[in-house]
PDB file of C-alpha atoms in Angstrom:
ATOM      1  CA  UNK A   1      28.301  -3.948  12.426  1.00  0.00           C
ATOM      2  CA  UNK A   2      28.543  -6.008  15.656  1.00  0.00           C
ATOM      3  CA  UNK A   3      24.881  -6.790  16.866  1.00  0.00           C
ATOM      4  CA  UNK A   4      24.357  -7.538  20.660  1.00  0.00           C
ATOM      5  CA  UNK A   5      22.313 -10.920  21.666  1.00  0.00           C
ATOM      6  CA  UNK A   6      18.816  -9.316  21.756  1.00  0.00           C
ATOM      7  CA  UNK A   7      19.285  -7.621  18.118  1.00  0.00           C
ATOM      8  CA  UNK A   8      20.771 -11.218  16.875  1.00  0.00           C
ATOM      9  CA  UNK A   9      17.667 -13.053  18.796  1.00  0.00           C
ATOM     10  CA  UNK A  10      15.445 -10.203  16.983  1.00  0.00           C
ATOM     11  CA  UNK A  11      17.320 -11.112  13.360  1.00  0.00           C
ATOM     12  CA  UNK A  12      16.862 -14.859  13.286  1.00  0.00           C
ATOM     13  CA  UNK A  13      13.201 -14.434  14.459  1.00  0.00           C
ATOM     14  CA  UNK A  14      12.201 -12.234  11.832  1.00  0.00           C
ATOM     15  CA  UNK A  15      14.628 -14.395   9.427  1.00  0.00           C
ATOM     16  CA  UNK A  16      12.781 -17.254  10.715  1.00  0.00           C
ATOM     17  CA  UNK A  17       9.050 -15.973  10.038  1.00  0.00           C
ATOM     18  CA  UNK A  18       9.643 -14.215   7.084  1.00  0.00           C
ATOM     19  CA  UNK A  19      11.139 -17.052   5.549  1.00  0.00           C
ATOM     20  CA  UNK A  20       8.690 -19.998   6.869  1.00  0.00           C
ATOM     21  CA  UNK A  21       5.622 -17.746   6.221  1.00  0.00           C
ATOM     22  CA  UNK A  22       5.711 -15.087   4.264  1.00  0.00           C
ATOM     23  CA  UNK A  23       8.392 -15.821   1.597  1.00  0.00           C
ATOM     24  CA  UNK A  24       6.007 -19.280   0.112  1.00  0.00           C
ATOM     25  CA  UNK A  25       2.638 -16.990  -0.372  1.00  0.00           C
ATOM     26  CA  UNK A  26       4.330 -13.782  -1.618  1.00  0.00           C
ATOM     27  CA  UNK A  27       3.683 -14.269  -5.071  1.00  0.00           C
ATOM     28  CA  UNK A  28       0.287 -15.402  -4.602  1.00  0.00           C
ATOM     29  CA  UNK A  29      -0.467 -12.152  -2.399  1.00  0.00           C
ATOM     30  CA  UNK A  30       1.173 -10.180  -5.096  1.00  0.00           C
ATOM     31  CA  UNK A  31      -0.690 -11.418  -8.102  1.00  0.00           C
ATOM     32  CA  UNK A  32      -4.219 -11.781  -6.264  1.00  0.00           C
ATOM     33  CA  UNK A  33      -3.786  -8.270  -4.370  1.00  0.00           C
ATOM     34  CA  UNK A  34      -4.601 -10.276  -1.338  1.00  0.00           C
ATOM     35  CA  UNK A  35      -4.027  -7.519   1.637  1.00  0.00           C
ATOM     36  CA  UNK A  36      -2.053  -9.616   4.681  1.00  0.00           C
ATOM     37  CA  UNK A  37      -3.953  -9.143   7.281  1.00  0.00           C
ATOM     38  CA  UNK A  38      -3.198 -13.066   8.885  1.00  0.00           C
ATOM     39  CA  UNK A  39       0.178 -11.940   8.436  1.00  0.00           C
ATOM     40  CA  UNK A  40       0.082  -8.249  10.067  1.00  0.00           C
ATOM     41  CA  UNK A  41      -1.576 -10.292  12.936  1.00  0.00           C
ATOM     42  CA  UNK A  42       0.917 -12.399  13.308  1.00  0.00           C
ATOM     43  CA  UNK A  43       3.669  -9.960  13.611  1.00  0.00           C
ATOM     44  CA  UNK A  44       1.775  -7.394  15.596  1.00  0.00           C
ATOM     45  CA  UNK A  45       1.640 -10.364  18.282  1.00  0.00           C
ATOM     46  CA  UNK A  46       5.331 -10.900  17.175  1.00  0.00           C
ATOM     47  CA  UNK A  47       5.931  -7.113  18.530  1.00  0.00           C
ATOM     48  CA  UNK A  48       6.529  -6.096  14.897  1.00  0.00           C
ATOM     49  CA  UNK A  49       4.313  -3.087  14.710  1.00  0.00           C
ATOM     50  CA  UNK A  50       5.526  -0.844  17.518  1.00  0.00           C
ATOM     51  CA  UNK A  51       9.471  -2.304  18.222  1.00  0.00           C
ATOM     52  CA  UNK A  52      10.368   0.956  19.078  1.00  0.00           C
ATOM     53  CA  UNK A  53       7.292   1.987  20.941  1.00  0.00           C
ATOM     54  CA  UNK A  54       7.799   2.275  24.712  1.00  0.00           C
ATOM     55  CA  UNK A  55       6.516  -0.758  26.536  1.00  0.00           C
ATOM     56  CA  UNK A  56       4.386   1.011  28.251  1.00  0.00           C
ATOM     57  CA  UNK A  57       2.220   2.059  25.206  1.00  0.00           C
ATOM     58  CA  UNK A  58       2.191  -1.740  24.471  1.00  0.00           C
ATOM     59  CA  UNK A  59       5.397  -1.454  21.954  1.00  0.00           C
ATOM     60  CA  UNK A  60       8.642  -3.442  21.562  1.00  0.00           C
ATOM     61  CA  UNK A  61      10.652  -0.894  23.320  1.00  0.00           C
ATOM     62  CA  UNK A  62      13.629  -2.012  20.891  1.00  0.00           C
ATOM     63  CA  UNK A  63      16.349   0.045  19.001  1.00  0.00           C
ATOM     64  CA  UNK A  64      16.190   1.648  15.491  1.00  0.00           C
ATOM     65  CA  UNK A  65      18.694  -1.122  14.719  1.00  0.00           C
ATOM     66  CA  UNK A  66      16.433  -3.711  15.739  1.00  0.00           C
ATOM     67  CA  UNK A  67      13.876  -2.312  13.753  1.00  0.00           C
ATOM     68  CA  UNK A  68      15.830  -2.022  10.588  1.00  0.00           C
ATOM     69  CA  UNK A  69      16.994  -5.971  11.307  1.00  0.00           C
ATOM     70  CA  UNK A  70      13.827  -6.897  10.967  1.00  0.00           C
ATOM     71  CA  UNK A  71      12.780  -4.927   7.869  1.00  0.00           C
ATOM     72  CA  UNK A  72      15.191  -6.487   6.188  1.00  0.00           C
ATOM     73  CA  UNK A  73      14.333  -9.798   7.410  1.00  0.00           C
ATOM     74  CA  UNK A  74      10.632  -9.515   6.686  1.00  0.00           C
ATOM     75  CA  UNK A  75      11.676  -7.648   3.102  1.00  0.00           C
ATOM     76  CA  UNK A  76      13.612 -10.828   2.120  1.00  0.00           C
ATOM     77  CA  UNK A  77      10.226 -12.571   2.234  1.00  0.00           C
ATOM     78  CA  UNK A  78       7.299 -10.647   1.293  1.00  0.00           C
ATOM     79  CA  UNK A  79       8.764  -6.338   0.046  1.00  0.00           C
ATOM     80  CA  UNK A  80       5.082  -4.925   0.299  1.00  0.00           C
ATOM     81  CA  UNK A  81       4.275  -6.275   3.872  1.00  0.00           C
ATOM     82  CA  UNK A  82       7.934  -4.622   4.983  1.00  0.00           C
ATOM     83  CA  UNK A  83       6.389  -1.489   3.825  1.00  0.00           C
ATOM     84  CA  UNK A  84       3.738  -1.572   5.734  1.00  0.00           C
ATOM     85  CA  UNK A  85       5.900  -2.674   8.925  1.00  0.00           C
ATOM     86  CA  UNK A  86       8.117   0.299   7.845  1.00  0.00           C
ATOM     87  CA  UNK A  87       5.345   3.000   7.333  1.00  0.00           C
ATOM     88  CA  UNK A  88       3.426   1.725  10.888  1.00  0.00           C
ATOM     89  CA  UNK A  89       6.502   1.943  12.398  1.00  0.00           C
ATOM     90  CA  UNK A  90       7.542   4.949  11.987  1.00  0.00           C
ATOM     91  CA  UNK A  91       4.470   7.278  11.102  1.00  0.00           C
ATOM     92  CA  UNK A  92       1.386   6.251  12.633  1.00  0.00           C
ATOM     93  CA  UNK A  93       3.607   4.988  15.906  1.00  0.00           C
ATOM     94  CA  UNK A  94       6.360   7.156  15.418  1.00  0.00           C
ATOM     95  CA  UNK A  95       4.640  10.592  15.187  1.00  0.00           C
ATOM     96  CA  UNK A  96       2.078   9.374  17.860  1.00  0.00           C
ATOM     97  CA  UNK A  97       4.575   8.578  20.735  1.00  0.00           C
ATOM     98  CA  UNK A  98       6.606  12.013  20.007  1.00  0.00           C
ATOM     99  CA  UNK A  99       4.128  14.654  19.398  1.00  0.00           C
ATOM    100  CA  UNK A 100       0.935  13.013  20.241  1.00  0.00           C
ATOM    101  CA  UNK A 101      -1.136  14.068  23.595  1.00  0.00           C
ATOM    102  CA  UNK A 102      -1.368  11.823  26.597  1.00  0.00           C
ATOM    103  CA  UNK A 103      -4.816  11.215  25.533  1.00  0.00           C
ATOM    104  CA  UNK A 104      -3.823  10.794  22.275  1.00  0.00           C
ATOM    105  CA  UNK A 105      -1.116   7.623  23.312  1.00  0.00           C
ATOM    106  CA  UNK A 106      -3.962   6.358  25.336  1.00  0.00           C
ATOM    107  CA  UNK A 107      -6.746   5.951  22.362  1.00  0.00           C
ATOM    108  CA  UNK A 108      -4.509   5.029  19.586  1.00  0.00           C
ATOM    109  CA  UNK A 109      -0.543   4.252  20.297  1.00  0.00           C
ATOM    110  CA  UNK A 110      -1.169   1.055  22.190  1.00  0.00           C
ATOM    111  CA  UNK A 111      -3.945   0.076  19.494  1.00  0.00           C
ATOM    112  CA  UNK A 112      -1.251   0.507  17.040  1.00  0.00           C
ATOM    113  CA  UNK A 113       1.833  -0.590  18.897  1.00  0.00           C
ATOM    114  CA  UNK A 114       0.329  -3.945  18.933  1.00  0.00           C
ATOM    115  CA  UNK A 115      -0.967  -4.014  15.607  1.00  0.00           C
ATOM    116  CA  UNK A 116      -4.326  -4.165  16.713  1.00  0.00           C
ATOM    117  CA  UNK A 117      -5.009  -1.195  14.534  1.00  0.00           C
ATOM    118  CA  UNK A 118      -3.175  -0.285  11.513  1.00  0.00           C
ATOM    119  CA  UNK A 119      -2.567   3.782  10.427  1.00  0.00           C
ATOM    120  CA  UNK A 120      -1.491   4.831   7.796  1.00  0.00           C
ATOM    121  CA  UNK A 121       0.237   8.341   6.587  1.00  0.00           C
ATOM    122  CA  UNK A 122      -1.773  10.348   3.988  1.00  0.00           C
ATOM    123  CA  UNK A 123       0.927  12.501   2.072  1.00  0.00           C
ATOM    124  CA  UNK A 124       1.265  12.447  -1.249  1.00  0.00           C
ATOM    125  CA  UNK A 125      -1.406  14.372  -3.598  1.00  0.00           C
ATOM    126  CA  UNK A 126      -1.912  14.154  -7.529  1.00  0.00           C
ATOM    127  CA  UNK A 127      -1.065  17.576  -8.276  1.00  0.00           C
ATOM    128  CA  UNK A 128       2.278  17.839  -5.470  1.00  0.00           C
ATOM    129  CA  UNK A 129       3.451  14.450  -5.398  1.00  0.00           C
ATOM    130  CA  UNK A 130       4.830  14.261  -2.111  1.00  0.00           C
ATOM    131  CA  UNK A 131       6.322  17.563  -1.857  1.00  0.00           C
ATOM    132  CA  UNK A 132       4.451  18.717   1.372  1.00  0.00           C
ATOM    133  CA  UNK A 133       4.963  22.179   0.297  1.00  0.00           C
ATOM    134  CA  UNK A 134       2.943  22.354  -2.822  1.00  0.00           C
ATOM    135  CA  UNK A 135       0.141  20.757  -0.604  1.00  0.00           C
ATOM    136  CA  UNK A 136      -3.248  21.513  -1.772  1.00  0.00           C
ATOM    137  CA  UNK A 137      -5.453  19.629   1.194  1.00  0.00           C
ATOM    138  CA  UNK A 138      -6.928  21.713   3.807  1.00  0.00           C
ATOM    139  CA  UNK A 139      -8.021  21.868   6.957  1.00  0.00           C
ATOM    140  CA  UNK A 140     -10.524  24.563   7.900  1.00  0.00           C
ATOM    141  CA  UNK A 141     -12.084  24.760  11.709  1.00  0.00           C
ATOM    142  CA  UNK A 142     -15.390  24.551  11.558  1.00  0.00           C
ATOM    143  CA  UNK A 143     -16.746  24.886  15.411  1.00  0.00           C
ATOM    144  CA  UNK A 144     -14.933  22.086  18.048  1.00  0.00           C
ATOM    145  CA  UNK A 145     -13.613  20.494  14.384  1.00  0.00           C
ATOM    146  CA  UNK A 146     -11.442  19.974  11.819  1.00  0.00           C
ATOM    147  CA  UNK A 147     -12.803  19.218   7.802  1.00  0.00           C
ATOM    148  CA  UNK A 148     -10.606  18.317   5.283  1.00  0.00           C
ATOM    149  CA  UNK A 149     -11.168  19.341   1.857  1.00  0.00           C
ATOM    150  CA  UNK A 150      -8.762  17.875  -0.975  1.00  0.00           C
ATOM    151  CA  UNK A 151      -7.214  14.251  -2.281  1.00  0.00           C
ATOM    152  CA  UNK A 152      -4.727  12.149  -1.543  1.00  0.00           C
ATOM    153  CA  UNK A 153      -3.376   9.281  -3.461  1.00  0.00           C
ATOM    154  CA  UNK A 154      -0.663   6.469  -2.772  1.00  0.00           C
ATOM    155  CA  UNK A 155      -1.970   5.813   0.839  1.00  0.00           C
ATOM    156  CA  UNK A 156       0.223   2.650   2.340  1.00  0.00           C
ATOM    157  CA  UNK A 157      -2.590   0.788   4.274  1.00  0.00           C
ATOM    158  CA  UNK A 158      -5.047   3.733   3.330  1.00  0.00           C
ATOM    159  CA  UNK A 159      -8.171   0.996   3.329  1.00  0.00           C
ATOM    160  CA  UNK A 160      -7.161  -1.238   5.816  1.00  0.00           C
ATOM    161  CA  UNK A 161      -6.579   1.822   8.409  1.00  0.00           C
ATOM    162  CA  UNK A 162      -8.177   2.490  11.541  1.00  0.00           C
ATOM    163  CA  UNK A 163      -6.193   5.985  11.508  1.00  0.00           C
ATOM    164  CA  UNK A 164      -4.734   8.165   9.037  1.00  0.00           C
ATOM    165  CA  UNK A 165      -2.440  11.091   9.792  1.00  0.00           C
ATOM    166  CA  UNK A 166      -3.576  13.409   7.126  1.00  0.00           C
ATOM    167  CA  UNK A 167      -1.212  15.834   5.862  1.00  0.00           C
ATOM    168  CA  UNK A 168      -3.166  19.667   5.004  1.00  0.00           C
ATOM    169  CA  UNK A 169      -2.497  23.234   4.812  1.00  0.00           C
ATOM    170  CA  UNK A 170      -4.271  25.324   7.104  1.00  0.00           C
TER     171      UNK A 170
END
């Protein structure tokens, strides 16, 4: 694949970090379950977190290409923090910036475009897996709201979240 100069400049940065800072305390992140937070910082500032958020929501603005570059860079260093890049990406940011309200960019996609908040993508259940048909969850109106009644398990960033997109039958 022939890369143009902004999706080469976007490689060897993410090459460059990944390798410098993330690759050396891996193991020790791994074995301590230390969550990154320093290092979701760092590449929220980087414009990790929302590349292909519009600018104006405070994203990257950047190609699915560039995004996948950089995946792989930052999977050659640290696996579990490129899953988190992946699943900010392109749930919590993703979803947001197609389907979500113009109040709804306002309150959360810049937040999380910048990695100033992290979301996360509540799915998978014990008894379904993450077969969203055999979804148990629900969500029931009760009044000007919405409560959720059932479990989810496997949640990427679940406790370090500021938002979850929750995943529930109605």
């Amino acid at each position: 694949m022939l890369l143009n100069d902004e999706q080469k400049m976007i490689q060897d940065m993410m090459r460059n970090y990944s390798q410098q800072k993330l690759k050396p305390t891996a193991a020790l992140r791994d074995k301590t379950a230390q969550f990154p937070a320093q290092e979701l910082k760092e590449l929220g500032e980087l414009g990790a977190l929302g590349m292909t958020v519009a600018e104006e929501w405070g994203g990257a603005g950047l190609d699915y290409v560039s995004l996948v570059l950089a995946l792989e860079e930052i999977a050659a260093g640290d696996g579990a923090i490129s899953t988190i890049i992946s699943v900010q990406n392109s749930l919590p940011c993703g979803i947001t910036q197609r389907y979500g309200t113009e109040a709804q960019k306002q309150q959360y996609l810049t937040k999380l475009a910048t990695g100033e908040w992290l979301g996360c993508f509540c799915l998978t259940e014990p008894q379904a897996g993450s077969d969203a048909s055999a979804l148990e969850c629900k969500a029931e109106r009760d009044g000007d709201e919405w409560v959720l009644n059932g479990t989810k398990q496997f949640i990427t960033t679940g406790k370090h979240a500021q938002i979850a997109l929750v995943f529930a039958v109605t």
